Amino acid sequence: MPQKEKEKEKPRHQVYTDISELPGVGPATAEKLREIGFSTIEALATATVAELEAAGISERKAEELIRLARESIEISWVTAKDLIRLRSGIRRLTTGSKALDALIGGGIETQAITEFFGEFGSGKSQMCHQLAVNVQLPVERGGLDGAALYIDTENTFRTERIEQMAKYLGLEPDKVLERIIYAEAYNSDHQILLLERADKVIKENNVKLIVVDSLTAHFRSEYIGREMLAERQQKLNKHMHRLLRLARAFNAAAVVTNQVMARPDEFFAPMAVAPVGGHVVGHTSHTRLFIRKTAGKNFRIVRLVSSPYLPEGEVLIKITENGIEDVEEEEREEYGRKR
Ligand code: GTP
Ligand code: MG
């Protein structure tokens, strides 16, 4: 083979498939990295020097390891033209409602955090269940042909509901349940830890959806009062960035739910409630959807409140035994008359 062609074949950088292959990483360092949640090259590529230093790795070594991991998966400065290629890697997951998919630009996107916020019983957890099933659908049917990772903080995950939704879509319920990797988070520290240790399980199971239901409930009940607000926001911020980094590293969709609290002021007249978590949650969630109950018992209004590039708007969906569905034209008319 001529020399030139040989060079073309060579990858630009050394590619590592496991952290233990990195130069200078012996069993002790590998163990340390795993302990702090960097057991894959993908996750290590998103680490900061300070994070590794906190685990007793020297600054120089930390810089070197992060650099090698980044080169291995080729995260670095890119030109705007490359951005088109990278972004084209973004995929979309169907919500089960075509109207809602259209509102958010074709479905829930990977490499970003989508937040559903609303009152109790508005359907946030139902949406999470539905997405955990839908992610397993083949791409032609709006899925991502992957598994779901489900962090449940309020013990509201129901396997029966998953079975019901799976059957309706013609999927085998047992298989669907096998591809939902579940953990209940007992408190906010546990919730944080679960996500910090998630990279390996995500990689090994081809996880394409990470659900945190609810993102804020533990934080809200544990950090009470003004004195604790700063600490709560800092932890929440870190937790969300971790989630975002996992979504980016593995091209997965991240979906979180959030309760609402009464607004102290009436500034935003049409919305007398506001999502918990303030600016931290707001700025890290790329797409925020406000879901609310209506007079028609199965109907819900989903409003796109914030998106990096789409206009605000709202659609009507319904929650039935089958799951999340579009509202048919006739039903819509009936609903309109009742209002
Ligand atoms: P919190 O977690 O309490 O804040 O509420 P949430 O927003 O997570 O509400 P959730 O998703 O649990 O919604 C519960 C509602 O979904 C119920 O009150 C029902 O209206 C609806 N729902 C749940 N299961 C079914 C079902 O099998 N059939 C129908 N028609 N509706 C259902
Ligand atoms: Mg819920």
mmCIF file of C-alpha atoms and ligand atoms in Angstrom:
data_model
loop_
_atom_site.group_PDB
_atom_site.id
_atom_site.type_symbol
_atom_site.label_atom_id
_atom_site.label_comp_id
_atom_site.label_asym_id
_atom_site.label_seq_id
_atom_site.Cartn_x
_atom_site.Cartn_y
_atom_site.Cartn_z
ATOM 1 C CA MET A 1 0.000 0.000 0.000
ATOM 2 C CA PRO A 2 1.471 3.416 -0.862
ATOM 3 C CA GLN A 3 2.593 5.504 2.097
ATOM 4 C CA LYS A 4 -0.009 8.209 1.518
ATOM 5 C CA GLU A 5 -2.969 5.851 1.701
ATOM 6 C CA LYS A 6 -1.618 4.253 4.812
ATOM 7 C CA GLU A 7 -1.618 7.622 6.537
ATOM 8 C CA LYS A 8 -5.162 8.264 5.493
ATOM 9 C CA GLU A 9 -6.282 5.069 7.165
ATOM 10 C CA LYS A 10 -4.666 5.927 10.452
ATOM 11 C CA PRO A 11 -7.050 7.572 12.911
ATOM 12 C CA ARG A 12 -6.069 11.150 13.688
ATOM 13 C CA HIS A 13 -5.690 10.359 17.369
ATOM 14 C CA GLN A 14 -5.201 7.293 19.429
ATOM 15 C CA VAL A 15 -8.598 5.780 20.175
ATOM 16 C CA TYR A 16 -9.159 4.270 23.616
ATOM 17 C CA THR A 17 -12.144 2.124 24.488
ATOM 18 C CA ASP A 18 -11.590 1.864 28.228
ATOM 19 C CA ILE A 19 -10.030 4.163 30.816
ATOM 20 C CA SER A 20 -7.603 1.432 31.884
ATOM 21 C CA GLU A 21 -5.955 1.670 28.447
ATOM 22 C CA LEU A 22 -4.923 5.304 28.940
ATOM 23 C CA PRO A 23 -1.185 5.777 29.403
ATOM 24 C CA GLY A 24 -0.328 6.314 33.053
ATOM 25 C CA VAL A 25 -3.612 4.863 34.304
ATOM 26 C CA GLY A 26 -2.832 1.871 36.471
ATOM 27 C CA PRO A 27 -5.405 -0.086 38.458
ATOM 28 C CA ALA A 28 -5.336 2.424 41.341
ATOM 29 C CA THR A 29 -6.039 5.466 39.160
ATOM 30 C CA ALA A 30 -8.647 3.542 37.180
ATOM 31 C CA GLU A 31 -10.383 2.701 40.437
ATOM 32 C CA LYS A 32 -10.276 6.330 41.566
ATOM 33 C CA LEU A 33 -11.770 7.464 38.270
ATOM 34 C CA ARG A 34 -14.541 4.904 38.526
ATOM 35 C CA GLU A 35 -15.297 5.968 42.073
ATOM 36 C CA ILE A 36 -15.899 9.549 41.030
ATOM 37 C CA GLY A 37 -18.056 8.504 38.119
ATOM 38 C CA PHE A 38 -15.673 8.526 35.183
ATOM 39 C CA SER A 39 -15.556 4.909 34.172
ATOM 40 C CA THR A 40 -15.850 5.503 30.451
ATOM 41 C CA ILE A 41 -13.759 7.496 27.996
ATOM 42 C CA GLU A 42 -16.906 9.394 26.961
ATOM 43 C CA ALA A 43 -17.561 10.657 30.479
ATOM 44 C CA LEU A 44 -13.891 11.400 31.130
ATOM 45 C CA ALA A 45 -13.864 13.598 28.048
ATOM 46 C CA THR A 46 -16.438 15.826 29.743
ATOM 47 C CA ALA A 47 -14.643 15.991 33.113
ATOM 48 C CA THR A 48 -13.025 19.109 34.516
ATOM 49 C CA VAL A 49 -9.527 19.203 35.984
ATOM 50 C CA ALA A 50 -10.966 20.223 39.369
ATOM 51 C CA GLU A 51 -13.205 17.151 39.446
ATOM 52 C CA LEU A 52 -10.263 14.822 38.971
ATOM 53 C CA GLU A 53 -8.078 16.764 41.387
ATOM 54 C CA ALA A 54 -10.738 16.305 44.050
ATOM 55 C CA ALA A 55 -10.130 12.569 43.734
ATOM 56 C CA GLY A 56 -6.424 12.989 44.368
ATOM 57 C CA ILE A 57 -5.190 13.049 40.784
ATOM 58 C CA SER A 58 -2.529 15.674 40.116
ATOM 59 C CA GLU A 59 -3.372 18.681 37.991
ATOM 60 C CA ARG A 60 -0.909 17.714 35.267
ATOM 61 C CA LYS A 61 -2.161 14.182 35.074
ATOM 62 C CA ALA A 62 -5.779 15.336 35.091
ATOM 63 C CA GLU A 63 -5.139 17.672 32.159
ATOM 64 C CA GLU A 64 -3.402 14.917 30.244
ATOM 65 C CA LEU A 65 -6.126 12.326 30.845
ATOM 66 C CA ILE A 66 -8.900 14.690 29.841
ATOM 67 C CA ARG A 67 -6.983 15.672 26.717
ATOM 68 C CA LEU A 68 -6.428 12.073 25.681
ATOM 69 C CA ALA A 69 -10.069 11.203 26.312
ATOM 70 C CA ARG A 70 -11.223 14.190 24.280
ATOM 71 C CA GLU A 71 -8.918 13.392 21.413
ATOM 72 C CA SER A 72 -10.039 9.811 21.527
ATOM 73 C CA ILE A 73 -13.623 10.812 20.878
ATOM 74 C CA GLU A 74 -12.574 13.963 19.023
ATOM 75 C CA ILE A 75 -14.150 16.631 21.204
ATOM 76 C CA SER A 76 -12.273 19.842 20.656
ATOM 77 C CA TRP A 77 -12.594 23.132 18.891
ATOM 78 C CA VAL A 78 -14.690 22.769 15.819
ATOM 79 C CA THR A 79 -15.407 25.047 12.915
ATOM 80 C CA ALA A 80 -18.937 26.264 12.378
ATOM 81 C CA LYS A 81 -19.081 23.943 9.391
ATOM 82 C CA ASP A 82 -18.222 20.947 11.581
ATOM 83 C CA LEU A 83 -21.037 22.056 13.858
ATOM 84 C CA ILE A 84 -23.504 21.194 11.136
ATOM 85 C CA ARG A 85 -22.112 17.682 11.066
ATOM 86 C CA LEU A 86 -22.130 17.369 14.864
ATOM 87 C CA ARG A 87 -25.615 18.750 15.232
ATOM 88 C CA SER A 88 -26.854 16.474 12.515
ATOM 89 C CA GLY A 89 -26.127 13.752 15.049
ATOM 90 C CA ILE A 90 -29.043 15.097 17.108
ATOM 91 C CA ARG A 91 -31.986 12.725 16.958
ATOM 92 C CA ARG A 92 -35.638 13.055 17.920
ATOM 93 C CA LEU A 93 -37.847 10.946 20.107
ATOM 94 C CA THR A 94 -41.608 10.943 19.633
ATOM 95 C CA THR A 95 -43.848 11.863 22.567
ATOM 96 C CA GLY A 96 -46.733 9.833 21.165
ATOM 97 C CA SER A 97 -48.530 12.974 20.029
ATOM 98 C CA LYS A 98 -47.778 14.273 16.544
ATOM 99 C CA ALA A 99 -49.053 17.701 17.512
ATOM 100 C CA LEU A 100 -46.681 17.902 20.464
ATOM 101 C CA ASP A 101 -43.781 16.553 18.408
ATOM 102 C CA ALA A 102 -44.393 19.285 15.829
ATOM 103 C CA LEU A 103 -44.550 21.975 18.527
ATOM 104 C CA ILE A 104 -41.056 21.066 19.703
ATOM 105 C CA GLY A 105 -39.528 20.683 16.270
ATOM 106 C CA GLY A 106 -40.047 16.980 15.616
ATOM 107 C CA GLY A 107 -39.833 15.332 19.038
ATOM 108 C CA ILE A 108 -37.675 15.400 22.148
ATOM 109 C CA GLU A 109 -34.099 16.019 21.056
ATOM 110 C CA THR A 110 -30.984 14.168 22.096
ATOM 111 C CA GLN A 111 -27.964 15.988 23.546
ATOM 112 C CA ALA A 112 -30.237 18.354 25.462
ATOM 113 C CA ILE A 113 -32.440 18.538 28.532
ATOM 114 C CA THR A 114 -36.198 18.780 28.094
ATOM 115 C CA GLU A 115 -38.224 19.758 31.139
ATOM 116 C CA PHE A 116 -41.905 19.123 31.792
ATOM 117 C CA PHE A 117 -43.306 21.208 34.587
ATOM 118 C CA GLY A 118 -46.794 21.392 35.991
ATOM 119 C CA GLU A 119 -49.110 20.732 38.906
ATOM 120 C CA PHE A 120 -49.705 17.364 40.565
ATOM 121 C CA GLY A 121 -51.653 15.043 38.320
ATOM 122 C CA SER A 122 -50.919 17.073 35.202
ATOM 123 C CA GLY A 123 -49.276 14.096 33.500
ATOM 124 C CA LYS A 124 -45.528 14.634 33.906
ATOM 125 C CA SER A 125 -44.878 11.099 35.128
ATOM 126 C CA GLN A 126 -47.213 9.698 32.489
ATOM 127 C CA MET A 127 -45.094 11.434 29.889
ATOM 128 C CA CYS A 128 -41.936 9.908 31.369
ATOM 129 C CA HIS A 129 -43.462 6.426 31.241
ATOM 130 C CA GLN A 130 -44.480 6.961 27.633
ATOM 131 C CA LEU A 131 -41.034 8.175 26.603
ATOM 132 C CA ALA A 132 -39.377 5.211 28.317
ATOM 133 C CA VAL A 133 -41.451 2.962 26.064
ATOM 134 C CA ASN A 134 -41.188 5.068 22.908
ATOM 135 C CA VAL A 135 -37.382 5.284 23.054
ATOM 136 C CA GLN A 136 -37.343 1.545 22.378
ATOM 137 C CA LEU A 137 -39.229 1.882 19.111
ATOM 138 C CA PRO A 138 -37.242 1.669 15.901
ATOM 139 C CA VAL A 139 -36.202 4.966 14.341
ATOM 140 C CA GLU A 140 -38.875 4.652 11.592
ATOM 141 C CA ARG A 141 -41.531 4.750 14.301
ATOM 142 C CA GLY A 142 -40.081 7.759 16.065
ATOM 143 C CA GLY A 143 -37.973 5.859 18.608
ATOM 144 C CA LEU A 144 -34.239 5.779 19.173
ATOM 145 C CA ASP A 145 -33.905 2.004 19.242
ATOM 146 C CA GLY A 146 -32.365 2.239 22.695
ATOM 147 C CA ALA A 147 -32.973 1.684 26.377
ATOM 148 C CA ALA A 148 -34.164 4.073 29.091
ATOM 149 C CA LEU A 149 -32.519 4.971 32.371
ATOM 150 C CA TYR A 150 -35.178 5.977 34.892
ATOM 151 C CA ILE A 151 -34.453 7.802 38.125
ATOM 152 C CA ASP A 152 -37.614 7.910 40.193
ATOM 153 C CA THR A 153 -37.592 10.153 43.240
ATOM 154 C CA GLU A 154 -41.219 9.846 44.297
ATOM 155 C CA ASN A 155 -41.812 6.146 43.845
ATOM 156 C CA THR A 156 -44.423 6.724 41.158
ATOM 157 C CA PHE A 157 -42.991 4.463 38.455
ATOM 158 C CA ARG A 158 -45.487 1.703 37.595
ATOM 159 C CA THR A 159 -44.517 -1.371 35.619
ATOM 160 C CA GLU A 160 -48.198 -2.101 34.847
ATOM 161 C CA ARG A 161 -48.476 1.224 33.097
ATOM 162 C CA ILE A 162 -45.406 0.422 30.993
ATOM 163 C CA GLU A 163 -46.936 -2.941 30.044
ATOM 164 C CA GLN A 164 -50.156 -1.246 29.003
ATOM 165 C CA MET A 165 -48.366 1.293 26.834
ATOM 166 C CA ALA A 166 -46.054 -1.319 25.325
ATOM 167 C CA LYS A 167 -48.972 -3.576 24.350
ATOM 168 C CA TYR A 168 -50.743 -0.734 22.650
ATOM 169 C CA LEU A 169 -47.657 -0.118 20.506
ATOM 170 C CA GLY A 170 -47.401 -3.803 19.632
ATOM 171 C CA LEU A 171 -44.218 -4.295 21.655
ATOM 172 C CA GLU A 172 -43.590 -7.241 23.923
ATOM 173 C CA PRO A 173 -44.131 -5.941 27.485
ATOM 174 C CA ASP A 174 -41.458 -8.156 29.025
ATOM 175 C CA LYS A 175 -38.816 -7.004 26.599
ATOM 176 C CA VAL A 176 -39.773 -3.386 27.113
ATOM 177 C CA LEU A 177 -39.471 -3.739 30.896
ATOM 178 C CA GLU A 178 -36.046 -5.288 30.479
ATOM 179 C CA ARG A 179 -34.840 -2.215 28.659
ATOM 180 C CA ILE A 180 -35.849 0.226 31.369
ATOM 181 C CA ILE A 181 -33.065 0.505 33.890
ATOM 182 C CA TYR A 182 -34.602 1.820 37.052
ATOM 183 C CA ALA A 183 -33.404 3.299 40.318
ATOM 184 C CA GLU A 184 -35.272 4.969 43.100
ATOM 185 C CA ALA A 185 -33.424 7.942 44.579
ATOM 186 C CA TYR A 186 -33.995 8.207 48.325
ATOM 187 C CA ASN A 187 -32.733 11.731 48.790
ATOM 188 C CA SER A 188 -31.009 14.455 46.787
ATOM 189 C CA ASP A 189 -27.498 13.182 47.531
ATOM 190 C CA HIS A 190 -28.499 9.726 46.382
ATOM 191 C CA GLN A 191 -30.062 11.213 43.272
ATOM 192 C CA ILE A 192 -26.818 13.061 42.495
ATOM 193 C CA LEU A 193 -24.761 9.950 43.117
ATOM 194 C CA LEU A 194 -26.933 7.789 40.861
ATOM 195 C CA LEU A 195 -26.284 10.086 37.954
ATOM 196 C CA GLU A 196 -22.598 10.380 38.732
ATOM 197 C CA ARG A 197 -22.292 6.609 38.492
ATOM 198 C CA ALA A 198 -24.456 6.268 35.420
ATOM 199 C CA ASP A 199 -22.023 6.465 32.543
ATOM 200 C CA LYS A 200 -21.113 2.798 32.461
ATOM 201 C CA VAL A 201 -24.666 1.556 32.631
ATOM 202 C CA ILE A 202 -25.630 4.006 29.894
ATOM 203 C CA LYS A 203 -22.904 2.771 27.617
ATOM 204 C CA GLU A 204 -23.397 -0.925 28.259
ATOM 205 C CA ASN A 205 -27.142 -0.834 27.721
ATOM 206 C CA ASN A 206 -27.304 1.579 24.808
ATOM 207 C CA VAL A 207 -29.375 3.998 26.872
ATOM 208 C CA LYS A 208 -30.873 6.726 24.694
ATOM 209 C CA LEU A 209 -33.195 8.343 27.233
ATOM 210 C CA ILE A 210 -32.379 9.486 30.765
ATOM 211 C CA VAL A 211 -35.397 10.369 32.911
ATOM 212 C CA VAL A 212 -35.248 12.174 36.243
ATOM 213 C CA ASP A 213 -38.756 12.261 37.736
ATOM 214 C CA SER A 214 -38.761 14.528 39.677
ATOM 215 C CA LEU A 215 -35.651 16.638 39.300
ATOM 216 C CA THR A 216 -36.474 19.021 42.110
ATOM 217 C CA ALA A 217 -38.714 17.267 44.669
ATOM 218 C CA HIS A 218 -35.939 16.099 47.005
ATOM 219 C CA PHE A 219 -34.035 19.355 46.737
ATOM 220 C CA ARG A 220 -37.158 21.285 47.498
ATOM 221 C CA SER A 221 -38.014 19.317 50.618
ATOM 222 C CA GLU A 222 -34.459 19.089 51.994
ATOM 223 C CA TYR A 223 -33.183 22.600 51.447
ATOM 224 C CA ILE A 224 -35.616 24.809 53.243
ATOM 225 C CA GLY A 225 -35.412 28.513 53.797
ATOM 226 C CA ARG A 226 -33.287 31.297 52.427
ATOM 227 C CA GLU A 227 -30.058 30.253 54.113
ATOM 228 C CA MET A 228 -30.021 27.007 52.187
ATOM 229 C CA LEU A 229 -31.042 28.397 48.849
ATOM 230 C CA ALA A 230 -27.542 29.071 47.541
ATOM 231 C CA GLU A 231 -26.355 25.585 48.394
ATOM 232 C CA ARG A 232 -29.428 24.021 46.850
ATOM 233 C CA GLN A 233 -29.010 25.956 43.637
ATOM 234 C CA GLN A 234 -25.343 25.079 43.426
ATOM 235 C CA LYS A 235 -26.033 21.369 43.821
ATOM 236 C CA LEU A 236 -28.908 21.455 41.405
ATOM 237 C CA ASN A 237 -26.737 23.260 38.897
ATOM 238 C CA LYS A 238 -24.018 20.659 39.118
ATOM 239 C CA HIS A 239 -26.535 17.834 38.880
ATOM 240 C CA MET A 240 -28.075 19.276 35.740
ATOM 241 C CA HIS A 241 -24.729 19.837 34.110
ATOM 242 C CA ARG A 242 -23.847 16.264 34.800
ATOM 243 C CA LEU A 243 -27.072 15.213 33.137
ATOM 244 C CA LEU A 244 -26.386 17.408 30.148
ATOM 245 C CA ARG A 245 -22.885 16.065 29.772
ATOM 246 C CA LEU A 246 -24.154 12.484 29.806
ATOM 247 C CA ALA A 247 -26.776 13.349 27.196
ATOM 248 C CA ARG A 248 -24.100 14.867 24.982
ATOM 249 C CA ALA A 249 -21.533 12.147 25.482
ATOM 250 C CA PHE A 250 -23.962 9.354 24.601
ATOM 251 C CA ASN A 251 -26.289 11.191 22.207
ATOM 252 C CA ALA A 252 -29.215 10.529 24.526
ATOM 253 C CA ALA A 253 -32.319 12.565 25.329
ATOM 254 C CA ALA A 254 -32.575 13.839 28.910
ATOM 255 C CA VAL A 255 -36.043 14.472 30.321
ATOM 256 C CA VAL A 256 -36.744 15.945 33.740
ATOM 257 C CA THR A 257 -39.922 16.866 35.558
ATOM 258 C CA ASN A 258 -40.489 19.741 37.881
ATOM 259 C CA GLN A 259 -43.288 20.868 40.109
ATOM 260 C CA VAL A 260 -44.667 24.351 40.185
ATOM 261 C CA MET A 261 -45.025 26.745 43.060
ATOM 262 C CA ALA A 262 -47.376 29.669 43.451
ATOM 263 C CA ARG A 263 -45.774 32.818 42.187
ATOM 264 C CA PRO A 264 -45.292 35.472 44.821
ATOM 265 C CA ASP A 265 -45.926 38.219 42.277
ATOM 266 C CA GLU A 266 -48.507 38.428 39.561
ATOM 267 C CA PHE A 267 -46.097 39.702 36.980
ATOM 268 C CA PHE A 268 -46.738 36.865 34.561
ATOM 269 C CA ALA A 269 -50.473 37.099 34.706
ATOM 270 C CA PRO A 270 -51.330 34.144 32.472
ATOM 271 C CA MET A 271 -49.200 31.794 34.503
ATOM 272 C CA ALA A 272 -49.844 32.168 38.190
ATOM 273 C CA VAL A 273 -47.379 29.399 38.952
ATOM 274 C CA ALA A 274 -43.687 29.046 38.268
ATOM 275 C CA PRO A 275 -41.410 26.035 38.002
ATOM 276 C CA VAL A 276 -39.193 25.236 40.971
ATOM 277 C CA GLY A 277 -35.472 25.738 40.716
ATOM 278 C CA GLY A 278 -35.309 29.279 39.439
ATOM 279 C CA HIS A 279 -32.691 30.356 36.956
ATOM 280 C CA VAL A 280 -30.502 27.317 37.392
ATOM 281 C CA VAL A 281 -33.095 24.904 36.065
ATOM 282 C CA GLY A 282 -34.363 27.414 33.530
ATOM 283 C CA HIS A 283 -31.005 28.037 31.938
ATOM 284 C CA THR A 284 -29.909 24.434 31.771
ATOM 285 C CA SER A 285 -33.179 23.058 30.392
ATOM 286 C CA HIS A 286 -33.115 23.679 26.693
ATOM 287 C CA THR A 287 -36.762 23.077 26.113
ATOM 288 C CA ARG A 288 -39.324 23.815 28.828
ATOM 289 C CA LEU A 289 -42.871 22.559 28.555
ATOM 290 C CA PHE A 290 -45.691 23.584 30.852
ATOM 291 C CA ILE A 291 -48.347 20.911 31.123
ATOM 292 C CA ARG A 292 -51.742 21.619 32.639
ATOM 293 C CA LYS A 293 -55.079 20.009 33.270
ATOM 294 C CA THR A 294 -58.234 21.105 31.501
ATOM 295 C CA ALA A 295 -61.966 20.780 31.989
ATOM 296 C CA GLY A 296 -62.017 17.679 29.744
ATOM 297 C CA LYS A 297 -60.633 15.089 32.130
ATOM 298 C CA ASN A 298 -58.254 13.331 29.758
ATOM 299 C CA PHE A 299 -57.130 16.436 27.947
ATOM 300 C CA ARG A 300 -53.984 18.331 28.764
ATOM 301 C CA ILE A 301 -52.587 21.546 27.343
ATOM 302 C CA VAL A 302 -48.863 21.489 26.746
ATOM 303 C CA ARG A 303 -47.250 24.860 26.278
ATOM 304 C CA LEU A 304 -43.765 25.396 24.911
ATOM 305 C CA VAL A 305 -42.462 28.062 27.250
ATOM 306 C CA SER A 306 -38.866 28.231 26.232
ATOM 307 C CA SER A 307 -36.782 26.842 23.442
ATOM 308 C CA PRO A 308 -33.472 27.940 21.956
ATOM 309 C CA TYR A 309 -34.945 28.389 18.492
ATOM 310 C CA LEU A 310 -38.681 27.685 18.367
ATOM 311 C CA PRO A 311 -41.575 30.066 18.950
ATOM 312 C CA GLU A 312 -43.850 29.629 21.952
ATOM 313 C CA GLY A 313 -47.087 27.818 21.360
ATOM 314 C CA GLU A 314 -49.412 25.226 22.779
ATOM 315 C CA VAL A 315 -51.158 22.019 21.790
ATOM 316 C CA LEU A 316 -53.847 19.773 23.180
ATOM 317 C CA ILE A 317 -52.998 16.144 23.982
ATOM 318 C CA LYS A 318 -54.818 13.429 25.881
ATOM 319 C CA ILE A 319 -53.859 10.746 28.369
ATOM 320 C CA THR A 320 -55.749 7.483 27.857
ATOM 321 C CA GLU A 321 -55.235 3.822 28.753
ATOM 322 C CA ASN A 322 -53.047 3.669 25.645
ATOM 323 C CA GLY A 323 -50.820 6.460 26.867
ATOM 324 C CA ILE A 324 -50.138 9.910 25.439
ATOM 325 C CA GLU A 325 -52.101 10.529 22.269
ATOM 326 C CA ASP A 326 -53.267 13.186 19.861
ATOM 327 C CA VAL A 327 -56.729 14.628 20.254
ATOM 328 C CA GLU A 328 -58.934 13.794 17.267
ATOM 329 C CA GLU A 329 -60.772 16.522 15.388
ATOM 330 C CA GLU A 330 -64.254 15.481 16.664
ATOM 331 C CA GLU A 331 -63.061 15.351 20.243
ATOM 332 C CA ARG A 332 -61.524 18.747 19.844
ATOM 333 C CA GLU A 333 -64.840 20.224 18.732
ATOM 334 C CA GLU A 334 -66.609 18.657 21.678
ATOM 335 C CA TYR A 335 -63.951 20.041 23.993
ATOM 336 C CA GLY A 336 -64.341 23.500 22.456
ATOM 337 C CA ARG A 337 -68.100 23.439 23.071
ATOM 338 C CA LYS A 338 -67.678 22.424 26.686
ATOM 339 C CA ARG A 339 -65.304 25.256 27.446
HETATM 340 P P1 GTP B 1 -47.102 14.760 40.394
HETATM 341 O O1 GTP B 1 -45.992 13.794 40.251
HETATM 342 O O2 GTP B 1 -47.990 14.468 41.540
HETATM 343 O O3 GTP B 1 -46.639 16.185 40.421
HETATM 344 O O4 GTP B 1 -48.060 14.616 39.103
HETATM 345 P P2 GTP B 1 -47.720 14.220 37.604
HETATM 346 O O5 GTP B 1 -47.741 15.438 36.768
HETATM 347 O O6 GTP B 1 -46.549 13.348 37.522
HETATM 348 O O7 GTP B 1 -49.022 13.399 37.209
HETATM 349 P P3 GTP B 1 -49.113 11.938 36.586
HETATM 350 O O8 GTP B 1 -48.275 11.838 35.380
HETATM 351 O O9 GTP B 1 -48.924 10.950 37.636
HETATM 352 O O10 GTP B 1 -50.625 11.966 36.085
HETATM 353 C C1 GTP B 1 -51.620 11.274 36.704
HETATM 354 C C2 GTP B 1 -52.868 11.437 35.860
HETATM 355 O O11 GTP B 1 -52.684 10.761 34.594
HETATM 356 C C3 GTP B 1 -54.063 10.796 36.467
HETATM 357 O O12 GTP B 1 -54.715 11.701 37.336
HETATM 358 C C4 GTP B 1 -54.916 10.479 35.250
HETATM 359 O O13 GTP B 1 -55.635 11.604 34.875
HETATM 360 C C5 GTP B 1 -53.886 10.211 34.185
HETATM 361 N N1 GTP B 1 -53.731 8.755 33.977
HETATM 362 C C6 GTP B 1 -52.829 7.952 34.543
HETATM 363 N N2 GTP B 1 -53.019 6.677 34.150
HETATM 364 C C7 GTP B 1 -54.067 6.685 33.312
HETATM 365 C C8 GTP B 1 -54.757 5.695 32.574
HETATM 366 O O14 GTP B 1 -54.437 4.512 32.599
HETATM 367 N N3 GTP B 1 -55.805 6.107 31.815
HETATM 368 C C9 GTP B 1 -56.189 7.400 31.752
HETATM 369 N N4 GTP B 1 -57.227 7.757 30.990
HETATM 370 N N5 GTP B 1 -55.548 8.357 32.440
HETATM 371 C C10 GTP B 1 -54.503 8.015 33.207
HETATM 372 MG MG MG B 2 -45.251 12.559 38.945
#
